[in-house]
Structure formats: structure tokens, C-alpha cells
Amino acid sequence: MLTLAGLKLEELENLMDELGATKFRAKQIHNWIYFKSVSSVDEMTNLSKDFRETLKEKAVVTNTKIKVKQVSSDGTIKYLIEYPDGECVETVLMRFDNRANLTACVSSQVGCAVNCSFCATGKRGFIRNLTYQEIIEQVLTIQRDTGLKVTNVVFMGQGEPLLNLNNVLKALEIFNDDFQIGARRITISTSGIVPKIYELAESELQSTLAISLHAPNHKLRAELMPIENKYSIDELKQALLAYVEKTGRRITVEYILIHGFNDTPEVAKELAYLLKDLKCNINLIPYNNVNDTKYKKSTNNDIMRFKYLLEHSGKKVTVRLERGADIDAACGQLKGKINE
Ligand code: SAH
Ligand code: SF4
């Protein structure tokens, strides 16, 4: 059975050709999928009943389901989405009070092979890549469930997007063309897969690249991220400089703050020095405590001091608002609980 979600307008037009229908039908169906976000052909009420029956013999709108849904007191909604093979990923919808944005945090893989020591996803290893249809399906699930249109997408759920780059780029194309979500409203977060950063620099991508740096030197970073032993922070910095040079785009540096580990004034100064010549904004992320790790979130006092020291060096620094703390909305946490 064909799945309609994920088909582009041209593909729907070809399907209409096959079914002996006009191109205009493709446009209607496209609108039902991406803007009205229906979950079944029967809801496409401007198609004749006969034609809906013909279409239903060939295709369904979606083949995924919501396995778990949790709503936080701050409005964050977390979904565990199940694909036909039984594998699940997390998708989170975030709202920030002062902005008319609805941000979907999507997963790019089931599990993750990078195995960062602080991350709940990393702890469970890599299962498989998501197809581009499975990626965009996460945003459609949110739209269907809430009746609202997603305005921003961040690839900050499970998985390492640059290790599934082809599917991620194809999903980006569909977000742009079919969902009409501007490239600048999309952010890809990576643990630093150096050769893929050079590859991305060559594409004409207008989306934001976010780098999970989390430490200013090799020793500290290697403790958190085994990938540091494959692509060291020096090579990463060269790749980032080349990326900025080639694209002209400012990158985002993500930095989780872990109590007593990477949040001291000395480390802040070392980080400021490392980033001095890199065109970037810094996003500080208070660590979301994960069971089975030795790490704890920094105190508010240490977070503010760290922020101040970086700002003092001339960088724009934001502290990520903690969303959905009461529903385990941190990376990988809901799925962990279900598996237990
Ligand atoms: N694999 C990619 C994207 C997914 S993780 C990457 O690592 O960049 C998205 C962000 O969440 C990353 O910056 C990651 O380091 C961070 N993260 C993971 N676990 C976290 C936790 N327990 N608390 C806070 N941030 C976390
Ligand atoms: Fe993978 Fe990102 Fe988690 Fe590291 S932080 S294990 S790269 S999902």
C-alpha cells in the first residue's frame, strides 16, 4: 500500500495520471496532507466518494500511530510515534510564550551510534535510520493531533542527522516545498561529523547548523563524546571555519552545562578563546538529569556566571529554556521509560 504523506506535488500528479484523474486533484490532496493534516482519505471531502474509494484501494495517508502522548504544564507536548515495523521515536512540540512559533523537535534515527556519555538516546545504541517520509511524518503527526501548523523544525530529537544526511536533506526539501516552512526556520544539530560538515557547506542550504560542542578542549570533550576521538575538536573547528567561510551563515554552538565538570570560570574563558574567531551564537543548555549517568545540572548561579563570561567576550549567548521537565522531554527520556 502506498503512503501519501511524504509525496511531493509532482509525485501526486503522477499518481493522479495513473488513476485517470486530473492534476487539480493532486493539488487538493496535497493541501489535505500538508495543510489540513488529515489522517485518512475519507476526510478529503472535496473528492467524490467514488474517487476516494479508488484512491483507498491504492493508498493510505499514514501508517504510523501515536503510542504515547504526554502534555506538560508549560504546553510542551511529547509524542512517542510508532512505525509499522514496531520501532518508535520521540517528537516534541514546543511553544515559547512570547513568540507565535510552534517548534517541532524531530528525530532522524531510531537510537544513535554516537554514544555520548550524558545522553539517554546514546545509551541504547543505534537501531536504524529513518526514511525521509518517517521524518516528515513526525511533523504531520503533530499537525494532525493539534490541528495547528508547525512553523519551525529542529533536528534535536534522537539520532545524529549527519549520519543520515540524504534522508535529512530530502526531508528538508519537503519541509520547504510542501509544508512551506522556510529553510531559515529549520536547524540541524550535530555532534560534529567533520566530513559531513564539509559536504553540507557545499550544498546551498539556508538552514542553521548547530554544533554540540559541550567542552572547549580535547580531554574534556572526549569524556562526554567518544566522537571526539574520531574527529577532534581541532579538526571540528577547521571544518566550522570553512563552513562559515563558504556559506556566510552564522552557526549555533550548543553547550550543555554540567555541574562542576564544564561550567567553571576557567572553562568559560577557554571556550571564549576557542570561539573568538568563529561567527557563532552560543546556546547554553542546562543539563537535563538522566538516570544512570553521574552528571548533574549546573546551579543557576553557575549558569549565569558562565553566560556572563562568554558575553563579556562579545558573543551572543542564550540559555535554553527548559521545556517539559515534568514529562521527561529531554532527549531520549520518554522512550527509555517505556522500554523499562
Ligand atoms: N545528535 C545530535 C542531535 C540530537 S541531540 C546532537 O547531538 O547534536 C540534541 C541536543 O540535545 C544536543 O546538543 C545534545 O547534546 C543535547 N542533549 C542530549 N541529552 C541531553 C540532556 N540530558 N540534557 C541536555 N541536553 C541534552
Ligand atoms: Fe547521539 Fe546526539 Fe545523543 Fe550524542 S547527544 S548520543 S549524538 S543523540
mmCIF file of C-alpha atoms and ligand atoms in Angstrom:
data_model
loop_
_atom_site.group_PDB
_atom_site.id
_atom_site.type_symbol
_atom_site.label_atom_id
_atom_site.label_comp_id
_atom_site.label_asym_id
_atom_site.label_seq_id
_atom_site.Cartn_x
_atom_site.Cartn_y
_atom_site.Cartn_z
ATOM 1 C CA MET A 1 0.000 0.000 0.000
ATOM 2 C CA LEU A 2 1.316 3.444 -0.951
ATOM 3 C CA THR A 3 1.656 6.119 1.758
ATOM 4 C CA LEU A 4 0.597 9.590 0.622
ATOM 5 C CA ALA A 5 2.373 11.514 3.403
ATOM 6 C CA GLY A 6 5.790 12.400 2.047
ATOM 7 C CA LEU A 7 4.778 12.565 -1.621
ATOM 8 C CA LYS A 8 5.580 15.828 -3.362
ATOM 9 C CA LEU A 9 3.088 17.590 -5.626
ATOM 10 C CA GLU A 10 4.727 16.172 -8.786
ATOM 11 C CA GLU A 11 4.529 12.647 -7.370
ATOM 12 C CA LEU A 12 0.859 13.124 -6.523
ATOM 13 C CA GLU A 13 0.303 14.394 -10.079
ATOM 14 C CA ASN A 14 1.880 11.218 -11.469
ATOM 15 C CA LEU A 15 -0.348 9.152 -9.209
ATOM 16 C CA MET A 16 -3.428 11.024 -10.480
ATOM 17 C CA ASP A 17 -2.284 10.293 -14.034
ATOM 18 C CA GLU A 18 -2.170 6.605 -13.183
ATOM 19 C CA LEU A 19 -5.638 6.778 -11.690
ATOM 20 C CA GLY A 20 -7.009 8.735 -14.648
ATOM 21 C CA ALA A 21 -7.706 11.847 -12.548
ATOM 22 C CA THR A 22 -6.829 15.478 -13.262
ATOM 23 C CA LYS A 23 -3.808 17.375 -11.956
ATOM 24 C CA PHE A 24 -6.140 19.520 -9.909
ATOM 25 C CA ARG A 25 -6.967 16.514 -7.713
ATOM 26 C CA ALA A 26 -3.271 16.264 -6.850
ATOM 27 C CA LYS A 27 -3.356 19.850 -5.592
ATOM 28 C CA GLN A 28 -6.389 19.153 -3.445
ATOM 29 C CA ILE A 29 -4.836 16.030 -1.949
ATOM 30 C CA HIS A 30 -1.558 17.890 -1.341
ATOM 31 C CA ASN A 31 -3.485 20.508 0.611
ATOM 32 C CA TRP A 32 -5.270 17.863 2.683
ATOM 33 C CA ILE A 33 -1.986 16.175 3.567
ATOM 34 C CA TYR A 34 0.271 19.122 4.398
ATOM 35 C CA PHE A 35 -2.059 21.947 5.441
ATOM 36 C CA LYS A 36 -5.272 20.375 6.712
ATOM 37 C CA SER A 37 -3.262 17.430 8.010
ATOM 38 C CA VAL A 38 -5.945 14.754 7.713
ATOM 39 C CA SER A 39 -5.197 11.169 8.661
ATOM 40 C CA SER A 40 -7.440 9.379 6.167
ATOM 41 C CA VAL A 41 -8.600 9.608 2.564
ATOM 42 C CA ASP A 42 -12.211 9.682 3.812
ATOM 43 C CA GLU A 43 -11.614 13.106 5.344
ATOM 44 C CA MET A 44 -10.774 14.572 1.905
ATOM 45 C CA THR A 45 -14.337 15.727 1.477
ATOM 46 C CA ASN A 46 -13.893 17.705 -1.736
ATOM 47 C CA LEU A 47 -13.058 14.475 -3.602
ATOM 48 C CA SER A 48 -16.045 12.468 -4.840
ATOM 49 C CA LYS A 49 -16.961 9.382 -2.853
ATOM 50 C CA ASP A 50 -16.205 7.172 -5.858
ATOM 51 C CA PHE A 51 -12.774 8.669 -6.325
ATOM 52 C CA ARG A 52 -11.988 8.314 -2.621
ATOM 53 C CA GLU A 53 -12.796 4.595 -2.913
ATOM 54 C CA THR A 54 -10.456 4.253 -5.917
ATOM 55 C CA LEU A 55 -7.702 6.100 -4.059
ATOM 56 C CA LYS A 56 -8.194 3.985 -0.934
ATOM 57 C CA GLU A 57 -7.566 0.815 -2.904
ATOM 58 C CA LYS A 58 -4.081 2.151 -3.695
ATOM 59 C CA ALA A 59 -3.028 4.358 -0.828
ATOM 60 C CA VAL A 60 -3.327 5.388 2.803
ATOM 61 C CA VAL A 61 -2.433 8.810 4.205
ATOM 62 C CA THR A 62 -0.260 7.464 7.015
ATOM 63 C CA ASN A 63 0.855 4.168 8.510
ATOM 64 C CA THR A 64 2.171 5.395 11.836
ATOM 65 C CA LYS A 65 0.452 5.805 15.177
ATOM 66 C CA ILE A 66 0.854 7.742 18.392
ATOM 67 C CA LYS A 67 1.891 5.240 21.011
ATOM 68 C CA VAL A 68 2.220 7.657 23.939
ATOM 69 C CA LYS A 69 1.387 11.338 24.306
ATOM 70 C CA GLN A 70 2.346 13.496 27.263
ATOM 71 C CA VAL A 71 1.339 17.123 27.801
ATOM 72 C CA SER A 72 3.482 19.286 30.079
ATOM 73 C CA SER A 73 2.154 22.064 32.292
ATOM 74 C CA ASP A 74 4.206 24.504 30.166
ATOM 75 C CA GLY A 75 2.404 23.463 26.968
ATOM 76 C CA THR A 76 5.144 21.202 25.623
ATOM 77 C CA ILE A 77 3.743 18.019 24.083
ATOM 78 C CA LYS A 78 5.806 14.886 23.698
ATOM 79 C CA TYR A 79 4.844 12.050 21.388
ATOM 80 C CA LEU A 80 6.193 8.561 21.050
ATOM 81 C CA ILE A 81 5.458 7.651 17.427
ATOM 82 C CA GLU A 82 5.357 4.056 16.242
ATOM 83 C CA TYR A 83 6.277 2.992 12.696
ATOM 84 C CA PRO A 84 4.878 -0.150 11.031
ATOM 85 C CA ASP A 85 7.933 -2.247 11.992
ATOM 86 C CA GLY A 86 7.256 -1.517 15.663
ATOM 87 C CA GLU A 87 10.199 0.883 16.109
ATOM 88 C CA CYS A 88 9.446 4.145 17.923
ATOM 89 C CA VAL A 89 10.882 7.644 18.018
ATOM 90 C CA GLU A 90 10.192 10.745 20.037
ATOM 91 C CA THR A 91 8.898 14.017 18.693
ATOM 92 C CA VAL A 92 8.317 17.091 20.813
ATOM 93 C CA LEU A 93 6.220 20.172 20.151
ATOM 94 C CA MET A 94 7.478 23.265 21.950
ATOM 95 C CA ARG A 95 5.834 26.632 22.446
ATOM 96 C CA PHE A 96 7.579 29.721 23.697
ATOM 97 C CA ASP A 97 5.184 32.226 25.249
ATOM 98 C CA ASN A 98 6.484 35.381 23.663
ATOM 99 C CA ARG A 99 6.574 34.059 20.102
ATOM 100 C CA ALA A 100 3.960 32.875 17.644
ATOM 101 C CA ASN A 101 6.139 29.885 16.785
ATOM 102 C CA LEU A 102 5.348 26.217 17.023
ATOM 103 C CA THR A 103 8.593 24.295 17.019
ATOM 104 C CA ALA A 104 8.781 20.575 16.277
ATOM 105 C CA CYS A 105 11.813 18.748 17.614
ATOM 106 C CA VAL A 106 12.225 15.725 15.336
ATOM 107 C CA SER A 107 14.287 12.536 15.406
ATOM 108 C CA SER A 108 16.452 11.476 12.474
ATOM 109 C CA GLN A 109 17.298 7.907 13.537
ATOM 110 C CA VAL A 110 15.972 5.195 15.835
ATOM 111 C CA GLY A 111 18.639 5.289 18.542
ATOM 112 C CA CYS A 112 22.087 6.748 17.913
ATOM 113 C CA ALA A 113 25.537 5.274 17.365
ATOM 114 C CA VAL A 114 27.496 8.255 18.679
ATOM 115 C CA ASN A 115 27.039 7.128 22.278
ATOM 116 C CA CYS A 116 27.620 10.352 24.210
ATOM 117 C CA SER A 117 28.005 9.530 27.894
ATOM 118 C CA PHE A 118 25.419 12.086 29.082
ATOM 119 C CA CYS A 119 22.661 11.184 26.605
ATOM 120 C CA ALA A 120 19.751 8.824 27.211
ATOM 121 C CA THR A 121 19.438 8.011 23.473
ATOM 122 C CA GLY A 122 23.122 7.179 23.161
ATOM 123 C CA LYS A 123 22.845 4.660 25.970
ATOM 124 C CA ARG A 124 20.590 2.405 23.935
ATOM 125 C CA GLY A 125 22.703 2.227 20.800
ATOM 126 C CA PHE A 126 21.776 2.539 17.152
ATOM 127 C CA ILE A 127 18.824 0.689 15.615
ATOM 128 C CA ARG A 128 18.228 2.160 12.153
ATOM 129 C CA ASN A 129 17.960 5.273 10.017
ATOM 130 C CA LEU A 130 14.594 6.908 9.445
ATOM 131 C CA THR A 131 13.430 7.397 5.878
ATOM 132 C CA TYR A 132 12.548 10.951 4.847
ATOM 133 C CA GLN A 133 8.867 10.004 4.955
ATOM 134 C CA GLU A 134 9.295 8.860 8.543
ATOM 135 C CA ILE A 135 10.970 12.162 9.397
ATOM 136 C CA ILE A 136 8.275 14.388 7.924
ATOM 137 C CA GLU A 137 5.591 12.102 9.345
ATOM 138 C CA GLN A 138 6.595 13.354 12.821
ATOM 139 C CA VAL A 139 5.617 16.909 11.912
ATOM 140 C CA LEU A 140 2.401 15.706 10.282
ATOM 141 C CA THR A 141 1.549 13.770 13.443
ATOM 142 C CA ILE A 142 1.828 16.973 15.483
ATOM 143 C CA GLN A 143 -0.277 18.899 12.981
ATOM 144 C CA ARG A 144 -2.974 16.221 12.880
ATOM 145 C CA ASP A 145 -3.099 15.892 16.631
ATOM 146 C CA THR A 146 -3.171 19.614 17.456
ATOM 147 C CA GLY A 147 -4.901 20.980 14.377
ATOM 148 C CA LEU A 148 -2.118 23.586 14.198
ATOM 149 C CA LYS A 149 0.579 24.330 11.635
ATOM 150 C CA VAL A 150 4.187 23.793 12.691
ATOM 151 C CA THR A 151 6.352 26.865 11.922
ATOM 152 C CA ASN A 152 9.858 25.709 12.930
ATOM 153 C CA VAL A 153 11.724 22.415 12.905
ATOM 154 C CA VAL A 154 14.811 21.437 14.892
ATOM 155 C CA PHE A 155 16.639 18.143 14.343
ATOM 156 C CA MET A 156 17.331 17.681 18.036
ATOM 157 C CA GLY A 157 15.442 14.507 18.835
ATOM 158 C CA GLN A 158 17.019 11.084 18.719
ATOM 159 C CA GLY A 159 19.802 10.333 16.327
ATOM 160 C CA GLU A 160 22.690 12.015 14.540
ATOM 161 C CA PRO A 161 21.251 13.815 11.477
ATOM 162 C CA LEU A 162 24.567 13.988 9.624
ATOM 163 C CA LEU A 163 24.846 10.185 9.735
ATOM 164 C CA ASN A 164 21.534 10.034 7.844
ATOM 165 C CA LEU A 165 22.216 13.040 5.676
ATOM 166 C CA ASN A 166 20.461 12.029 2.454
ATOM 167 C CA ASN A 167 17.149 11.420 4.199
ATOM 168 C CA VAL A 168 17.550 14.574 6.275
ATOM 169 C CA LEU A 169 18.209 16.686 3.160
ATOM 170 C CA LYS A 170 15.228 15.185 1.357
ATOM 171 C CA ALA A 171 13.037 15.888 4.427
ATOM 172 C CA LEU A 172 14.318 19.480 4.401
ATOM 173 C CA GLU A 173 13.288 19.817 0.774
ATOM 174 C CA ILE A 174 9.762 18.637 1.644
ATOM 175 C CA PHE A 175 9.586 20.953 4.667
ATOM 176 C CA ASN A 176 10.477 23.833 2.330
ATOM 177 C CA ASP A 177 8.432 22.994 -0.747
ATOM 178 C CA ASP A 178 5.448 21.130 0.626
ATOM 179 C CA PHE A 179 4.996 22.336 4.210
ATOM 180 C CA GLN A 180 6.149 25.848 3.228
ATOM 181 C CA ILE A 181 8.429 26.022 6.275
ATOM 182 C CA GLY A 182 11.282 28.372 5.330
ATOM 183 C CA ALA A 183 14.799 26.910 5.412
ATOM 184 C CA ARG A 184 15.814 29.572 7.910
ATOM 185 C CA ARG A 185 13.252 28.201 10.327
ATOM 186 C CA ILE A 186 14.995 24.829 10.357
ATOM 187 C CA THR A 187 18.006 23.859 12.489
ATOM 188 C CA ILE A 188 20.163 20.752 12.172
ATOM 189 C CA SER A 189 22.081 19.793 15.294
ATOM 190 C CA THR A 190 25.173 17.599 15.009
ATOM 191 C CA SER A 191 27.712 16.070 17.342
ATOM 192 C CA GLY A 192 30.373 17.071 14.785
ATOM 193 C CA ILE A 193 30.730 14.612 11.897
ATOM 194 C CA VAL A 194 33.546 16.557 10.241
ATOM 195 C CA PRO A 195 33.448 15.211 6.629
ATOM 196 C CA LYS A 196 29.675 15.734 6.535
ATOM 197 C CA ILE A 197 30.087 19.354 7.659
ATOM 198 C CA TYR A 198 32.287 19.947 4.590
ATOM 199 C CA GLU A 199 29.660 18.206 2.475
ATOM 200 C CA LEU A 200 26.905 20.407 3.933
ATOM 201 C CA ALA A 201 28.992 23.518 3.268
ATOM 202 C CA GLU A 202 28.888 22.623 -0.432
ATOM 203 C CA SER A 203 25.079 22.441 -0.526
ATOM 204 C CA GLU A 204 23.205 25.697 -0.814
ATOM 205 C CA LEU A 205 21.480 25.059 2.490
ATOM 206 C CA GLN A 206 19.984 28.124 4.176
ATOM 207 C CA SER A 207 19.143 26.303 7.404
ATOM 208 C CA THR A 208 21.026 26.804 10.661
ATOM 209 C CA LEU A 209 23.770 24.389 11.619
ATOM 210 C CA ALA A 210 24.073 23.783 15.369
ATOM 211 C CA ILE A 211 27.138 22.083 16.808
ATOM 212 C CA SER A 212 27.046 20.148 20.057
ATOM 213 C CA LEU A 213 30.384 21.264 21.423
ATOM 214 C CA HIS A 214 29.893 20.845 25.182
ATOM 215 C CA ALA A 215 33.594 21.349 26.038
ATOM 216 C CA PRO A 216 36.441 23.643 24.907
ATOM 217 C CA ASN A 217 39.258 21.081 24.710
ATOM 218 C CA HIS A 218 40.018 17.543 23.602
ATOM 219 C CA LYS A 219 40.338 15.971 27.032
ATOM 220 C CA LEU A 220 37.085 17.249 28.469
ATOM 221 C CA ARG A 221 35.134 16.691 25.268
ATOM 222 C CA ALA A 222 36.382 13.128 24.859
ATOM 223 C CA GLU A 223 34.947 12.293 28.276
ATOM 224 C CA LEU A 224 31.494 13.275 27.083
ATOM 225 C CA MET A 225 31.611 12.381 23.404
ATOM 226 C CA PRO A 226 33.531 9.376 22.016
ATOM 227 C CA ILE A 227 33.230 11.009 18.565
ATOM 228 C CA GLU A 228 35.958 13.407 19.765
ATOM 229 C CA ASN A 229 38.443 10.534 19.327
ATOM 230 C CA LYS A 230 37.447 10.206 15.686
ATOM 231 C CA TYR A 231 37.038 13.882 14.788
ATOM 232 C CA SER A 232 38.964 16.022 17.244
ATOM 233 C CA ILE A 233 37.949 19.492 18.334
ATOM 234 C CA ASP A 234 40.785 20.991 16.238
ATOM 235 C CA GLU A 235 39.527 19.341 13.063
ATOM 236 C CA LEU A 236 35.990 20.321 14.005
ATOM 237 C CA LYS A 237 36.966 23.953 14.415
ATOM 238 C CA GLN A 238 38.668 23.960 10.984
ATOM 239 C CA ALA A 239 35.504 22.490 9.459
ATOM 240 C CA LEU A 240 33.335 25.128 11.147
ATOM 241 C CA LEU A 241 35.565 27.966 9.964
ATOM 242 C CA ALA A 242 35.365 26.544 6.437
ATOM 243 C CA TYR A 243 31.579 26.195 6.730
ATOM 244 C CA VAL A 244 31.152 29.840 7.757
ATOM 245 C CA GLU A 245 33.567 30.969 5.063
ATOM 246 C CA LYS A 246 31.707 29.035 2.372
ATOM 247 C CA THR A 247 28.102 29.731 3.411
ATOM 248 C CA GLY A 248 28.387 33.077 5.181
ATOM 249 C CA ARG A 249 25.948 31.683 7.733
ATOM 250 C CA ARG A 250 26.396 32.105 11.475
ATOM 251 C CA ILE A 251 26.401 28.788 13.279
ATOM 252 C CA THR A 252 24.989 27.945 16.690
ATOM 253 C CA VAL A 253 27.224 26.373 19.306
ATOM 254 C CA GLU A 254 25.327 24.197 21.770
ATOM 255 C CA TYR A 255 26.859 23.707 25.175
ATOM 256 C CA ILE A 256 25.265 21.642 27.918
ATOM 257 C CA LEU A 257 26.201 22.827 31.391
ATOM 258 C CA ILE A 258 27.130 20.041 33.790
ATOM 259 C CA HIS A 259 27.747 20.820 37.434
ATOM 260 C CA GLY A 260 31.438 21.043 38.342
ATOM 261 C CA PHE A 261 32.508 19.495 35.050
ATOM 262 C CA ASN A 262 32.363 22.062 32.254
ATOM 263 C CA ASP A 263 30.797 25.097 33.971
ATOM 264 C CA THR A 264 33.719 26.720 35.820
ATOM 265 C CA PRO A 265 35.044 30.239 35.046
ATOM 266 C CA GLU A 266 38.317 28.756 33.706
ATOM 267 C CA VAL A 267 36.398 26.623 31.223
ATOM 268 C CA ALA A 268 34.220 29.611 30.222
ATOM 269 C CA LYS A 269 37.351 31.608 29.392
ATOM 270 C CA GLU A 270 38.861 28.725 27.441
ATOM 271 C CA LEU A 271 35.621 28.401 25.459
ATOM 272 C CA ALA A 272 35.520 32.135 24.758
ATOM 273 C CA TYR A 273 39.076 31.939 23.445
ATOM 274 C CA LEU A 274 38.289 28.928 21.239
ATOM 275 C CA LEU A 275 35.266 30.642 19.686
ATOM 276 C CA LYS A 276 36.815 34.102 19.365
ATOM 277 C CA ASP A 277 37.295 33.930 15.592
ATOM 278 C CA LEU A 278 34.215 31.851 14.771
ATOM 279 C CA LYS A 279 30.997 33.526 13.596
ATOM 280 C CA CYS A 280 28.580 31.942 16.056
ATOM 281 C CA ASN A 281 25.910 32.350 18.690
ATOM 282 C CA ILE A 282 26.122 30.257 21.818
ATOM 283 C CA ASN A 283 23.198 28.337 23.258
ATOM 284 C CA LEU A 284 23.755 27.156 26.813
ATOM 285 C CA ILE A 285 21.665 24.120 27.744
ATOM 286 C CA PRO A 286 21.157 23.367 31.443
ATOM 287 C CA TYR A 287 21.811 19.615 31.599
ATOM 288 C CA ASN A 288 18.663 17.567 31.940
ATOM 289 C CA ASN A 289 19.469 14.917 34.523
ATOM 290 C CA VAL A 290 19.408 11.382 33.094
ATOM 291 C CA ASN A 291 19.272 8.310 35.324
ATOM 292 C CA ASP A 292 22.386 6.119 35.188
ATOM 293 C CA THR A 293 24.763 8.999 34.494
ATOM 294 C CA LYS A 294 26.996 10.663 37.029
ATOM 295 C CA TYR A 295 26.246 14.139 35.680
ATOM 296 C CA LYS A 296 24.113 16.787 37.346
ATOM 297 C CA LYS A 297 22.718 20.065 36.099
ATOM 298 C CA SER A 298 24.693 23.243 36.923
ATOM 299 C CA THR A 299 23.346 25.599 39.559
ATOM 300 C CA ASN A 300 21.558 28.748 38.355
ATOM 301 C CA ASN A 301 24.378 30.790 39.808
ATOM 302 C CA ASP A 302 26.999 28.908 37.772
ATOM 303 C CA ILE A 303 24.861 29.138 34.635
ATOM 304 C CA MET A 304 24.585 32.923 34.945
ATOM 305 C CA ARG A 305 28.304 33.309 35.631
ATOM 306 C CA PHE A 306 29.201 31.166 32.617
ATOM 307 C CA LYS A 307 26.840 33.179 30.418
ATOM 308 C CA TYR A 308 28.261 36.476 31.661
ATOM 309 C CA LEU A 309 31.858 35.447 30.952
ATOM 310 C CA LEU A 310 31.003 34.434 27.382
ATOM 311 C CA GLU A 311 29.013 37.611 26.764
ATOM 312 C CA HIS A 312 31.928 39.574 28.069
ATOM 313 C CA SER A 313 33.934 38.108 25.175
ATOM 314 C CA GLY A 314 31.437 39.636 22.728
ATOM 315 C CA LYS A 315 29.282 36.642 21.868
ATOM 316 C CA LYS A 316 25.518 36.486 21.772
ATOM 317 C CA VAL A 317 24.556 33.906 24.392
ATOM 318 C CA THR A 318 21.161 32.423 25.142
ATOM 319 C CA VAL A 319 20.210 29.952 27.852
ATOM 320 C CA ARG A 320 17.826 27.325 26.538
ATOM 321 C CA LEU A 321 14.520 27.416 28.333
ATOM 322 C CA GLU A 322 13.790 24.130 29.971
ATOM 323 C CA ARG A 323 10.666 22.718 28.409
ATOM 324 C CA GLY A 324 8.600 19.783 29.504
ATOM 325 C CA ALA A 325 10.728 18.923 32.539
ATOM 326 C CA ASP A 326 7.675 17.296 34.144
ATOM 327 C CA ILE A 327 7.154 14.964 31.155
ATOM 328 C CA ASP A 328 10.716 13.744 30.573
ATOM 329 C CA ALA A 329 11.039 15.796 27.394
ATOM 330 C CA ALA A 330 14.827 15.607 27.418
ATOM 331 C CA CYS A 331 16.427 13.746 24.564
ATOM 332 C CA GLY A 332 15.669 10.030 24.749
ATOM 333 C CA GLN A 333 13.980 10.047 28.120
ATOM 334 C CA LEU A 334 10.408 9.034 27.314
ATOM 335 C CA LYS A 335 11.456 6.099 25.191
ATOM 336 C CA GLY A 336 13.808 4.975 27.956
ATOM 337 C CA LYS A 337 10.956 4.811 30.412
ATOM 338 C CA ILE A 338 8.691 2.909 28.064
ATOM 339 C CA ASN A 339 11.434 0.378 27.370
ATOM 340 C CA GLU A 340 11.912 -0.162 31.081
HETATM 341 N N1 SAH B 1 22.657 14.008 17.750
HETATM 342 C C1 SAH B 1 22.555 15.401 17.559
HETATM 343 C C2 SAH B 1 21.145 15.930 17.655
HETATM 344 C C3 SAH B 1 20.259 15.370 18.725
HETATM 345 S S1 SAH B 1 20.621 15.776 20.408
HETATM 346 C C4 SAH B 1 23.462 16.137 18.511
HETATM 347 O O1 SAH B 1 23.961 15.514 19.429
HETATM 348 O O2 SAH B 1 23.669 17.316 18.310
HETATM 349 C C5 SAH B 1 20.161 17.488 20.516
HETATM 350 C C6 SAH B 1 20.882 18.232 21.645
HETATM 351 O O3 SAH B 1 20.445 17.749 22.925
HETATM 352 C C7 SAH B 1 22.375 18.036 21.603
HETATM 353 O O4 SAH B 1 23.050 19.265 21.775
HETATM 354 C C8 SAH B 1 22.623 17.116 22.769
HETATM 355 O O5 SAH B 1 23.927 17.222 23.234
HETATM 356 C C9 SAH B 1 21.579 17.587 23.754
HETATM 357 N N2 SAH B 1 21.287 16.647 24.839
HETATM 358 C C10 SAH B 1 21.286 15.306 24.831
HETATM 359 N N3 SAH B 1 20.988 14.807 26.043
HETATM 360 C C11 SAH B 1 20.779 15.877 26.840
HETATM 361 C C12 SAH B 1 20.441 16.038 28.219
HETATM 362 N N4 SAH B 1 20.230 15.003 29.007
HETATM 363 N N5 SAH B 1 20.308 17.295 28.694
HETATM 364 C C13 SAH B 1 20.505 18.367 27.893
HETATM 365 N N6 SAH B 1 20.824 18.275 26.608
HETATM 366 C C14 SAH B 1 20.961 17.057 26.075
HETATM 367 FE FE1 SF4 B 2 23.553 10.799 19.637
HETATM 368 FE FE2 SF4 B 2 23.200 13.428 19.949
HETATM 369 FE FE3 SF4 B 2 22.656 11.708 21.985
HETATM 370 FE FE4 SF4 B 2 25.186 12.134 21.258
HETATM 371 S S1 SF4 B 2 23.742 13.656 22.114
HETATM 372 S S2 SF4 B 2 24.262 10.120 21.654
HETATM 373 S S3 SF4 B 2 24.985 12.408 19.052
HETATM 374 S S4 SF4 B 2 21.602 11.855 20.015
#
